[in-house]
PDB file of C-alpha atoms and ligand atoms in Angstrom:
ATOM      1  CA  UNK S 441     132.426  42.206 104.847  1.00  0.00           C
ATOM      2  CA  UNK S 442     134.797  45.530 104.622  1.00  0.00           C
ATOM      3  CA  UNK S 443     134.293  46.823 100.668  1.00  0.00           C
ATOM      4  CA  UNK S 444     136.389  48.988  99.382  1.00  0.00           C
ATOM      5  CA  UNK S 445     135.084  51.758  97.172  1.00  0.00           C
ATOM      6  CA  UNK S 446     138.567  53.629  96.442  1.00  0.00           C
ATOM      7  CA  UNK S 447     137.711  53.616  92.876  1.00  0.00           C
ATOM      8  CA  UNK S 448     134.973  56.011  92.946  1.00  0.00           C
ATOM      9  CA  UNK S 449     136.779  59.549  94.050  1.00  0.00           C
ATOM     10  CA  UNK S 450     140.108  60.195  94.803  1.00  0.00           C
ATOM     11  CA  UNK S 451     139.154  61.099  98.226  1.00  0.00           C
ATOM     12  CA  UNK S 452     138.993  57.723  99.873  1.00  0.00           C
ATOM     13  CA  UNK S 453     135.458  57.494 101.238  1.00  0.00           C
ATOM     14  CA  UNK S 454     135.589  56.108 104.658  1.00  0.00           C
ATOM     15  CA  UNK S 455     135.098  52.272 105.075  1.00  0.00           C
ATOM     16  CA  UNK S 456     131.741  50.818 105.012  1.00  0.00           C
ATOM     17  CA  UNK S 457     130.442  46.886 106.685  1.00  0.00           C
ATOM     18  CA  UNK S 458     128.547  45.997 103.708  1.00  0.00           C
ATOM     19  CA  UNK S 459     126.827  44.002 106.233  1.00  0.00           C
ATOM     20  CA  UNK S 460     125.406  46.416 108.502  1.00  0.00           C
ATOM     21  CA  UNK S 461     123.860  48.495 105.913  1.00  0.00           C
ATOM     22  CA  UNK S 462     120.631  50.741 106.909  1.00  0.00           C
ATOM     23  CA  UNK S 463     117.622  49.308 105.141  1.00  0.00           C
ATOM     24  CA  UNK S 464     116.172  52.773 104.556  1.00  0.00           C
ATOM     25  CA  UNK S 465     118.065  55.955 104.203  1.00  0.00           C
ATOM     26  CA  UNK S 466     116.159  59.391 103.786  1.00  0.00           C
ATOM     27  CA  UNK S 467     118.073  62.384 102.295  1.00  0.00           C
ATOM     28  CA  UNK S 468     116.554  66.203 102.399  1.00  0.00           C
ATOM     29  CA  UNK S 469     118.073  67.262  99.272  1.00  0.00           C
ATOM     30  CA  UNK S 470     118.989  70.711  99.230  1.00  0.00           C
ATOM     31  CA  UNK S 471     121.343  73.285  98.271  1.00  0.00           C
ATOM     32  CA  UNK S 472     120.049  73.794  94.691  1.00  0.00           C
ATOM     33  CA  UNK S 473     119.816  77.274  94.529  1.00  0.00           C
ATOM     34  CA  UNK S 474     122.793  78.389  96.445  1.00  0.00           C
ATOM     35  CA  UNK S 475     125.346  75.635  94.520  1.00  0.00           C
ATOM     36  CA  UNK S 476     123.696  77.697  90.890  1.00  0.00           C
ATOM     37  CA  UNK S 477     124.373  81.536  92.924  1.00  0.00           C
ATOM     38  CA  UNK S 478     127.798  80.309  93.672  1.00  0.00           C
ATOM     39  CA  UNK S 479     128.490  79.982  89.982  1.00  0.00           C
ATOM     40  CA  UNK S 480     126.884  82.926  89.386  1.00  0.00           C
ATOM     41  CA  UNK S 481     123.357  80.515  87.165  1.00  0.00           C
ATOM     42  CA  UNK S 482     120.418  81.241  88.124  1.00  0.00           C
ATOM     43  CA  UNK S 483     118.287  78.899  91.197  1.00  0.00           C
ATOM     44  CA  UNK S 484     116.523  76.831  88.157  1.00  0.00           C
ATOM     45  CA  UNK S 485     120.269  75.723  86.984  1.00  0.00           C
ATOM     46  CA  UNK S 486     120.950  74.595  90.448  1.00  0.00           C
ATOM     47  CA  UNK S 487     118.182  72.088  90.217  1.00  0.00           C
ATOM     48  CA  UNK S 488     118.921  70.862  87.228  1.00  0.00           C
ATOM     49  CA  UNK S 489     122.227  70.300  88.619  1.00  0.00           C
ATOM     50  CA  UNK S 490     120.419  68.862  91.513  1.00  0.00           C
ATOM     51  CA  UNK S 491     118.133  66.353  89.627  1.00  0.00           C
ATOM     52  CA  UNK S 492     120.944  64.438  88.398  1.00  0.00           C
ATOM     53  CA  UNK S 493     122.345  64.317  91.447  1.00  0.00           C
ATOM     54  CA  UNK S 494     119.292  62.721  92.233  1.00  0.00           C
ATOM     55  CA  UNK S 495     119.971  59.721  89.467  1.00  0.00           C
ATOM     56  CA  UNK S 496     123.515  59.322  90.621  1.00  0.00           C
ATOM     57  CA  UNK S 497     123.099  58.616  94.225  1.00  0.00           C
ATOM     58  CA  UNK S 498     119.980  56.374  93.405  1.00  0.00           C
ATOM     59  CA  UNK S 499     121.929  54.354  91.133  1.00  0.00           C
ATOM     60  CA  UNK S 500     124.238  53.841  93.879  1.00  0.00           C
ATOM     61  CA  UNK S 501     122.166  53.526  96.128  1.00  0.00           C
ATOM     62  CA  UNK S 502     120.817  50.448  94.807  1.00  0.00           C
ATOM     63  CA  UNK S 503     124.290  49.039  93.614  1.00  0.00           C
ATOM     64  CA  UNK S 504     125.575  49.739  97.258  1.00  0.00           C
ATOM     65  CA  UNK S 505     122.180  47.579  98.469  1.00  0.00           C
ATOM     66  CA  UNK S 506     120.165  49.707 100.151  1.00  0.00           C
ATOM     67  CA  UNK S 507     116.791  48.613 100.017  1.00  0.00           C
ATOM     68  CA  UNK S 508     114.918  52.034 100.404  1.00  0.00           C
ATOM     69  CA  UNK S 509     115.649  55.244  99.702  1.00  0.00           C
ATOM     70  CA  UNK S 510     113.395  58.239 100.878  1.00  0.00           C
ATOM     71  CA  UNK S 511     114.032  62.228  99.244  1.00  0.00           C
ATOM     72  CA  UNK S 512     112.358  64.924  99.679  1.00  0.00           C
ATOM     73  CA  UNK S 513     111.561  66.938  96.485  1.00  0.00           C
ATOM     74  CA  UNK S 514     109.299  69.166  97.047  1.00  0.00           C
ATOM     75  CA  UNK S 515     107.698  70.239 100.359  1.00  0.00           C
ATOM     76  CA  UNK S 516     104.095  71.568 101.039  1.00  0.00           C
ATOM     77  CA  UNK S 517     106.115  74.923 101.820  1.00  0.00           C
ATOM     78  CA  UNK S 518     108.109  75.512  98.263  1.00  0.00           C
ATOM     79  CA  UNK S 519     104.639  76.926  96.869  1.00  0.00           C
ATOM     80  CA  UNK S 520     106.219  80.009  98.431  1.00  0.00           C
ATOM     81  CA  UNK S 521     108.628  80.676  96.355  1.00  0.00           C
ATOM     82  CA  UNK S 522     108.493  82.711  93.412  1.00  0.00           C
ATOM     83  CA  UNK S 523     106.174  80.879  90.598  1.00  0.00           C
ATOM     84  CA  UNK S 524     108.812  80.919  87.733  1.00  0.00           C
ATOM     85  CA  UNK S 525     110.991  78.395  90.465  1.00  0.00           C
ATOM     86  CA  UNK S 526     108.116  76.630  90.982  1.00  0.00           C
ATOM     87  CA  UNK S 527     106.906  76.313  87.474  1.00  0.00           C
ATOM     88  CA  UNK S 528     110.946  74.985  86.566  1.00  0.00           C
ATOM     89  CA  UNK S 529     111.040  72.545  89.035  1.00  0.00           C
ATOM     90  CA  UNK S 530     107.247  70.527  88.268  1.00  0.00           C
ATOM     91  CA  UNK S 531     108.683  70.875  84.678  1.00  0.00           C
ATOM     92  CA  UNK S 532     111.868  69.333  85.837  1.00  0.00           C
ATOM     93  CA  UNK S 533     109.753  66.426  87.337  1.00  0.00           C
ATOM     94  CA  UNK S 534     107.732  65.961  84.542  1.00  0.00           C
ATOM     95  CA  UNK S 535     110.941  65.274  82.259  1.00  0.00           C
ATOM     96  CA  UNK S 536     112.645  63.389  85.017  1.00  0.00           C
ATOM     97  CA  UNK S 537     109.746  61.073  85.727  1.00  0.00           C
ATOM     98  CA  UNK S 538     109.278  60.555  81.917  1.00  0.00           C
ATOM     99  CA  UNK S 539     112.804  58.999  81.378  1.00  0.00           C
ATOM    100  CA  UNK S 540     112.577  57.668  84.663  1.00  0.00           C
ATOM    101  CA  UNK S 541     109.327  55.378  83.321  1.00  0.00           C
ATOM    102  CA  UNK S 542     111.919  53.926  80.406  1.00  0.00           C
ATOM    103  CA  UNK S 543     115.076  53.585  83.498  1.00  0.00           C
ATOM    104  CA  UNK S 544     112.882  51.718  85.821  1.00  0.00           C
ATOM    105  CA  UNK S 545     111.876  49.342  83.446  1.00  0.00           C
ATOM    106  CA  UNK S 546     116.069  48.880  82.050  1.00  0.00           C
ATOM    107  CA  UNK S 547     117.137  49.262  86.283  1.00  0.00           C
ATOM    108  CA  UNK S 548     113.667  47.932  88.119  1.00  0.00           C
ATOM    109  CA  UNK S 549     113.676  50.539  90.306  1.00  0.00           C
ATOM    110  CA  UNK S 550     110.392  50.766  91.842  1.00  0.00           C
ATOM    111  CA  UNK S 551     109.577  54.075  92.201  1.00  0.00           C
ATOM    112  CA  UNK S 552     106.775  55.616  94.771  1.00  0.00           C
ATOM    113  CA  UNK S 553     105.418  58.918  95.998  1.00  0.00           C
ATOM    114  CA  UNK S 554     105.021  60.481  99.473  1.00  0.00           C
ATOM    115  CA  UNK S 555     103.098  63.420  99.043  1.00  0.00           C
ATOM    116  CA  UNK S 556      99.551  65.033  98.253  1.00  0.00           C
ATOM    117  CA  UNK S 557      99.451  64.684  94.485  1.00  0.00           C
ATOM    118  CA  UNK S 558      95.912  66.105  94.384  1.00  0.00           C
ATOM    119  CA  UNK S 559      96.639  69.756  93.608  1.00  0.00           C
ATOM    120  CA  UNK S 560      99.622  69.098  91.128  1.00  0.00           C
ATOM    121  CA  UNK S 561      99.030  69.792  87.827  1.00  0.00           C
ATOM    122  CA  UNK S 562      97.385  66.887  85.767  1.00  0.00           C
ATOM    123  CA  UNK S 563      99.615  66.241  83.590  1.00  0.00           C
ATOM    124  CA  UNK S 564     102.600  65.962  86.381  1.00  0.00           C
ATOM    125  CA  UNK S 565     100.084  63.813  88.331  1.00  0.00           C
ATOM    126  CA  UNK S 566      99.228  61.304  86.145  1.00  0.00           C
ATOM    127  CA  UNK S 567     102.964  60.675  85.231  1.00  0.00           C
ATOM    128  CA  UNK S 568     103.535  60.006  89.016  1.00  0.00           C
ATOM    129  CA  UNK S 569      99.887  57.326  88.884  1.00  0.00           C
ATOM    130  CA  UNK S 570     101.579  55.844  85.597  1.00  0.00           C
ATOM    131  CA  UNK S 571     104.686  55.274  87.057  1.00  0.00           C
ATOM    132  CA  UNK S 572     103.575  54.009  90.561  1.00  0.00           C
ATOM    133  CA  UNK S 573     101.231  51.508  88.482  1.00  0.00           C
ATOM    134  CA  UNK S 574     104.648  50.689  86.422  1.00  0.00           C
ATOM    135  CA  UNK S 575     106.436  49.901  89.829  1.00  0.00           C
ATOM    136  CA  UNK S 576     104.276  47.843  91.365  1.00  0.00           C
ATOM    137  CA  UNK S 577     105.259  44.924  88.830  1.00  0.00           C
ATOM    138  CA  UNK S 578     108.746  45.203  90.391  1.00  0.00           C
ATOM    139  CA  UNK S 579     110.146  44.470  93.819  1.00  0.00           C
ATOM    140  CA  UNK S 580     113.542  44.931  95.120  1.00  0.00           C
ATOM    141  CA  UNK S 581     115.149  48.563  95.646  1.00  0.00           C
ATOM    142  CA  UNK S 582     112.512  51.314  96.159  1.00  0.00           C
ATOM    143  CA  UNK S 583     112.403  55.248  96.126  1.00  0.00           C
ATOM    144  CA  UNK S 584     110.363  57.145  97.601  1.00  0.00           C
ATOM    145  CA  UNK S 585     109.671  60.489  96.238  1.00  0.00           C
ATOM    146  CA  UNK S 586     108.365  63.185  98.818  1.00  0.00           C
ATOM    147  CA  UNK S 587     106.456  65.762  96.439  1.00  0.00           C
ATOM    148  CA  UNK S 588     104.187  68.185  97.659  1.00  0.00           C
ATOM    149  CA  UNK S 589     105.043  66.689 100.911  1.00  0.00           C
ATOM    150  CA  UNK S 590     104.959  67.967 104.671  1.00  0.00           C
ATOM    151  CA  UNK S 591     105.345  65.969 107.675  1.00  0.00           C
ATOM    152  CA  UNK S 592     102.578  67.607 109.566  1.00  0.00           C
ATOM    153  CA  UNK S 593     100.190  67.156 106.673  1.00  0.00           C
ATOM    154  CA  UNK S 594     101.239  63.591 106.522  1.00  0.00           C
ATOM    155  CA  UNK S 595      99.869  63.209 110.253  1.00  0.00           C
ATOM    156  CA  UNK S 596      97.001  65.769 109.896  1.00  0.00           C
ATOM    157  CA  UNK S 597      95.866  63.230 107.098  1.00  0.00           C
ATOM    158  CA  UNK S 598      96.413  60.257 108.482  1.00  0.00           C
ATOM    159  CA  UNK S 599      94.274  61.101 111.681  1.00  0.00           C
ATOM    160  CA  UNK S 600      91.336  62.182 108.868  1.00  0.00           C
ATOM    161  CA  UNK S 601      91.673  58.803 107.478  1.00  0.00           C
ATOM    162  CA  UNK S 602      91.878  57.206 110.567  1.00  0.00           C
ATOM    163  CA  UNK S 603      89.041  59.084 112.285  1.00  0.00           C
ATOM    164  CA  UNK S 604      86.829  58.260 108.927  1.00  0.00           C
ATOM    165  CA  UNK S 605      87.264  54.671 109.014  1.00  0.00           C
ATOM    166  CA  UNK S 606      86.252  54.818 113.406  1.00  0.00           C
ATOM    167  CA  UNK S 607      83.286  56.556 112.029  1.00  0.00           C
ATOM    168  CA  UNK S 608      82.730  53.609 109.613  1.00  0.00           C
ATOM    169  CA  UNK S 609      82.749  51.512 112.346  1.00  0.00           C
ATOM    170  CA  UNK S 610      86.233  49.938 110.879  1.00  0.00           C
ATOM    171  CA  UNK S 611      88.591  50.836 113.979  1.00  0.00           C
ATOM    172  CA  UNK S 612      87.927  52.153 117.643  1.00  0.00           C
ATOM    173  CA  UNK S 613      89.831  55.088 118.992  1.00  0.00           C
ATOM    174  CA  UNK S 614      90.866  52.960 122.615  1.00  0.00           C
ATOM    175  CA  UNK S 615      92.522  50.380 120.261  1.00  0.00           C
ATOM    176  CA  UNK S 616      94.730  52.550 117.858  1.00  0.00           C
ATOM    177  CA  UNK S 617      98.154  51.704 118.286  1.00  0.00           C
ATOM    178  CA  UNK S 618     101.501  53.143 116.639  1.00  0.00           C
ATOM    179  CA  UNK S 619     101.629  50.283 114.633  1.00  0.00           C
ATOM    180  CA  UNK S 620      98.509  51.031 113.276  1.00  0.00           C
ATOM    181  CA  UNK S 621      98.850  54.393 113.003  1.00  0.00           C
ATOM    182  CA  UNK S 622     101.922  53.674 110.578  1.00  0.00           C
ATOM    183  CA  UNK S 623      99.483  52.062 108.278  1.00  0.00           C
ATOM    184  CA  UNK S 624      97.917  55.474 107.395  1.00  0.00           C
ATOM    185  CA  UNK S 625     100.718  57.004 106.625  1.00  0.00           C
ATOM    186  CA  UNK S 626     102.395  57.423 103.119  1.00  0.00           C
ATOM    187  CA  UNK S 627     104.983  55.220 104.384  1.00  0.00           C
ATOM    188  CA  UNK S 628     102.190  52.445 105.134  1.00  0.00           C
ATOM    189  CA  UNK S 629     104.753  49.020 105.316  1.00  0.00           C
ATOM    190  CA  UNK S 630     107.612  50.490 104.782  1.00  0.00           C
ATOM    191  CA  UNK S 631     110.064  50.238 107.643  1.00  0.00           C
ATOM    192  CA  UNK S 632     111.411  53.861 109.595  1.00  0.00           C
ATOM    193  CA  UNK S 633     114.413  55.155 107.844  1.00  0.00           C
ATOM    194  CA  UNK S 634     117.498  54.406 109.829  1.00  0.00           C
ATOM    195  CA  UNK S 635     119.415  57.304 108.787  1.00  0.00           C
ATOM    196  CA  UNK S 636     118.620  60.818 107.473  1.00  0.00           C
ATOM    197  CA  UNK S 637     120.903  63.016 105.545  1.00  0.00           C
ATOM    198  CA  UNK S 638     120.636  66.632 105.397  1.00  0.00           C
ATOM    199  CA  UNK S 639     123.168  68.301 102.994  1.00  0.00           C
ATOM    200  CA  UNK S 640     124.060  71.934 102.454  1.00  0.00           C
ATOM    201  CA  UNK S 641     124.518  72.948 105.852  1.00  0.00           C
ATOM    202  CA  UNK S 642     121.122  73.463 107.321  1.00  0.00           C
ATOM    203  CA  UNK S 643     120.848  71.647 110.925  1.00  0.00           C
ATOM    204  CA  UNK S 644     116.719  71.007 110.549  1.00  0.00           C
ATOM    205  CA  UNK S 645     114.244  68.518 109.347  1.00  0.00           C
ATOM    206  CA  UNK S 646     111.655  71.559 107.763  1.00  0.00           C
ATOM    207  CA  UNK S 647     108.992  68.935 107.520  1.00  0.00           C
ATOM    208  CA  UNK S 648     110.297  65.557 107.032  1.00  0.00           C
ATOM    209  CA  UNK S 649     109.620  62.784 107.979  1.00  0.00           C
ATOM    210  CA  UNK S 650     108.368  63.672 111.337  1.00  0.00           C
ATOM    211  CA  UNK S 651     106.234  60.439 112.503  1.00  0.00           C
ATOM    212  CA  UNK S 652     109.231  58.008 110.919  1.00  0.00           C
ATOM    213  CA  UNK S 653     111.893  59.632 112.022  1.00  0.00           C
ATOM    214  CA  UNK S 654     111.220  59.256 115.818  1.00  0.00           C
ATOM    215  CA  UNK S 655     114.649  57.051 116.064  1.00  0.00           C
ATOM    216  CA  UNK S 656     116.660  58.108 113.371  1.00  0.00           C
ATOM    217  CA  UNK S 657     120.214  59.038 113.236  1.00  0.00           C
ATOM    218  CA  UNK S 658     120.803  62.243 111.217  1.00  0.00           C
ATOM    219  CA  UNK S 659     123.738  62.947 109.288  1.00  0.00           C
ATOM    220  CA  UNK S 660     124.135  66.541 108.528  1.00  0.00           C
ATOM    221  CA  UNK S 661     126.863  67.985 105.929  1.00  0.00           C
ATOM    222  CA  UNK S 662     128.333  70.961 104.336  1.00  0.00           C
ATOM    223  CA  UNK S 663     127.851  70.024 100.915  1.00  0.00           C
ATOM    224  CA  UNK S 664     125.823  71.147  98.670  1.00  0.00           C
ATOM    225  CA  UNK S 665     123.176  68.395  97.177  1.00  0.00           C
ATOM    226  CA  UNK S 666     124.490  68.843  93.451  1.00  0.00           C
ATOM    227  CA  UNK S 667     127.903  67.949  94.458  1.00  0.00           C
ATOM    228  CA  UNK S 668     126.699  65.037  96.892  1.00  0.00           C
ATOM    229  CA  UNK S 669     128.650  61.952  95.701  1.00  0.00           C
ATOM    230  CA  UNK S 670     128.431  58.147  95.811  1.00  0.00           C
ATOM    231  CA  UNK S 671     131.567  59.560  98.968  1.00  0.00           C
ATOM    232  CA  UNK S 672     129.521  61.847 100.817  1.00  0.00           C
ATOM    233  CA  UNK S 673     126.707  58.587 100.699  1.00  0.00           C
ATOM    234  CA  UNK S 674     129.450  56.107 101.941  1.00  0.00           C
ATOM    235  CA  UNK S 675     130.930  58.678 104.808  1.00  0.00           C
ATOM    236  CA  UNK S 676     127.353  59.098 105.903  1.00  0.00           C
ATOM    237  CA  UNK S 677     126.472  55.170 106.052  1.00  0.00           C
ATOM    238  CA  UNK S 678     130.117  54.745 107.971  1.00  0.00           C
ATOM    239  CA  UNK S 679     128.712  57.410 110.233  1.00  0.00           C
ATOM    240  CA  UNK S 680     125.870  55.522 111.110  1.00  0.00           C
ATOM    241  CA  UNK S 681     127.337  52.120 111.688  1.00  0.00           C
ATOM    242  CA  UNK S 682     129.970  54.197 114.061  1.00  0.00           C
ATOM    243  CA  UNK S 683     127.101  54.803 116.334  1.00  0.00           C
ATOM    244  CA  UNK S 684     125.308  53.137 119.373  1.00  0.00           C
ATOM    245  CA  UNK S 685     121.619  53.295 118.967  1.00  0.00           C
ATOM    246  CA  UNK S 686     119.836  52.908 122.404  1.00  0.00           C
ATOM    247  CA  UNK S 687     116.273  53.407 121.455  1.00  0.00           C
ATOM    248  CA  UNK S 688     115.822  54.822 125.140  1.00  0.00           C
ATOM    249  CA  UNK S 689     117.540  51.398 126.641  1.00  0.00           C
ATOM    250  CA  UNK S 690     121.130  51.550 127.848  1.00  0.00           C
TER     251      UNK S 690
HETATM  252  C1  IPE M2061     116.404  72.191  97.419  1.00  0.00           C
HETATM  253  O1  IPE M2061     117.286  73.226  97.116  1.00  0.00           O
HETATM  254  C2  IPE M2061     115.342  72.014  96.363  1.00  0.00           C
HETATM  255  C3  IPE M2061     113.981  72.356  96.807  1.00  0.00           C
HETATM  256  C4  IPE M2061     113.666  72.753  98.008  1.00  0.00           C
HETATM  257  C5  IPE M2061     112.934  72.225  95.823  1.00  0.00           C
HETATM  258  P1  IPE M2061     116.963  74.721  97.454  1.00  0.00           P
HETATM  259  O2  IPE M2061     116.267  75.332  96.282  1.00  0.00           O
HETATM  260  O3  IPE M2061     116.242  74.843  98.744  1.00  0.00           O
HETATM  261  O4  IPE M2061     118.412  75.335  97.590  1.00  0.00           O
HETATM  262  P2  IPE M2061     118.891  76.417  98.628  1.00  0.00           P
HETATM  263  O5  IPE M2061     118.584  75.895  99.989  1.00  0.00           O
HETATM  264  O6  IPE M2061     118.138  77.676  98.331  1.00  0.00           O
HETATM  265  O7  IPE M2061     120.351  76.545  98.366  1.00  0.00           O
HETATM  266  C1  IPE M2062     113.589  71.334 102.420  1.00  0.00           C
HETATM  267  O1  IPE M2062     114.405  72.338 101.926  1.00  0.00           O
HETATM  268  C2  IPE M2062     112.698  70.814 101.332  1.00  0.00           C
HETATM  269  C3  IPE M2062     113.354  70.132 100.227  1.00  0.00           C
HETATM  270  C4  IPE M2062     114.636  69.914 100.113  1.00  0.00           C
HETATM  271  C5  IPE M2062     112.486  69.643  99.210  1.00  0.00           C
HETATM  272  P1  IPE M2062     114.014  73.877 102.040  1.00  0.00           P
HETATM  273  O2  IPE M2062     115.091  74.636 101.374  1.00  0.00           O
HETATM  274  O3  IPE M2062     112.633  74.086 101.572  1.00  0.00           O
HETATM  275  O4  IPE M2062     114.033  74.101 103.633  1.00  0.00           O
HETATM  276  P2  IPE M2062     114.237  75.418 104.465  1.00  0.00           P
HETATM  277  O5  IPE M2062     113.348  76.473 103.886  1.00  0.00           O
HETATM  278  O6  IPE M2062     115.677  75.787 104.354  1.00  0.00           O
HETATM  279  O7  IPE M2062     113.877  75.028 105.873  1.00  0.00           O
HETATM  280 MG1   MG M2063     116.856  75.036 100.663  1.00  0.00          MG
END
């Protein structure tokens, strides 16, 4: 079924088979900081900007029928940057994820998180263990959010769990297979994301996703994630279903 989604920007959005959508789409959202300099706000204004962003396109993303939706939020690498960014964006979360308890109850979105949550702050952490226990009485559209998350560490951890549970005398090393190896990851049951979307202009993955995203398609665009639109999602997903994935056949 062709839908038409002309209503939603003047700039017709290219059509999308309703049909043929990806189960699970993954989006690197970034461009905060250089959307808030090009208005001349500071970086924390840019992810404001950038958190509702966030709402929008999950909102849509869930009217459009996806069924998962992955972002990345924060990566084990933002500790870098200076503290008062740091300190603005886990306060942004904790706001976000406190109206988010009230929307996912009104919207039941189910909400999860990718990520170590072990050296947040407590306060921050509990909100995400409150609202996973919250989600868990819902089924239907999902999002995962990637906090404190790093593709490496995802794997580094998974092979500590892993290796714990051989020495436990639960698995043995000669019979671990991908599919098993999926089960320790934070994505445990959740199918691989068919398509990933990098905004703002970077061509890299920085740490995402890098076990589940052994067959995905990227789509990679100029704009910046605060101005990423319900459009950009829709030109991404026609992107995707313009494409012949092989898998390493022919
Ligand atoms: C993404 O936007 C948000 C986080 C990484 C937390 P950035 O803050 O990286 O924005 P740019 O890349 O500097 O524009
Ligand atoms: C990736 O963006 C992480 C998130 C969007 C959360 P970064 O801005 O941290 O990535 P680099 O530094 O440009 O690779
Ligand atoms: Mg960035």
């Amino acid at each position: 079924m062709e839908m038409d989604f002309f209503h939603i920007k003047k700039k017709r959005p290219q059509q999308v088979d309703t049909n043929l959508l990806p189960i699970h789409v993954a989006i690197i959202m970034d461009g905060n900081g250089r959307w808030a300099q090009r208005r001349g706000l500071p970086r924390t204004a840019g992810h404001v900007a950038g958190a509702e962003s966030f709402r929008r396109i999950a909102t849509f993303s869930k009217e459009l029928g996806l069924q998962y939706l992955t972002v990345y939020a924060f990566s084990t690498e933002n500790w870098k940057r200076p503290q008062e960014e740091v300190g603005t964006i886990m306060g942004l979360l904790r706001k976000y994820l406190q109206e988010a308890i009230e929307e996912m109850a009104r919207d039941h979105i189910k909400l999860e998180f990718f990520g170590d949550l072990q050296s947040l702050d407590p306060e921050l952490r509990d909100l995400c263990e409150q609202t996973r226990e919250i989600s868990k009485t819902y089924d239907g559209f999902q999002v995962n959010v990637c906090l404190n998350y790093g593709g490496r560490d995802e794997i580094l951890r998974a092979i500590r769990a892993w290796s714990a549970d051989c020495g436990a005398g639960m698995c043995q090393p000669d019979q671990l297979t991908e599919s098993v190896f999926s089960n320790y990851m934070y994505s445990s049951g959740i199918p691989d994301p068919e398509l990933i979307i990098r905004p703002s202009g970077e061509i890299r993955t920085s740490n995402f996703l890098l076990w589940q995203s052994a067959y995905s398609e990227y789509y990679f665009t100029d704009v910046l994630w605060p101005d990423f639109s319900s459009s950009d999602l829709l030109n991404a997903i026609a992107s995707f279903q313009r494409r012949s994935r092989r898998f390493g056949g022919v």
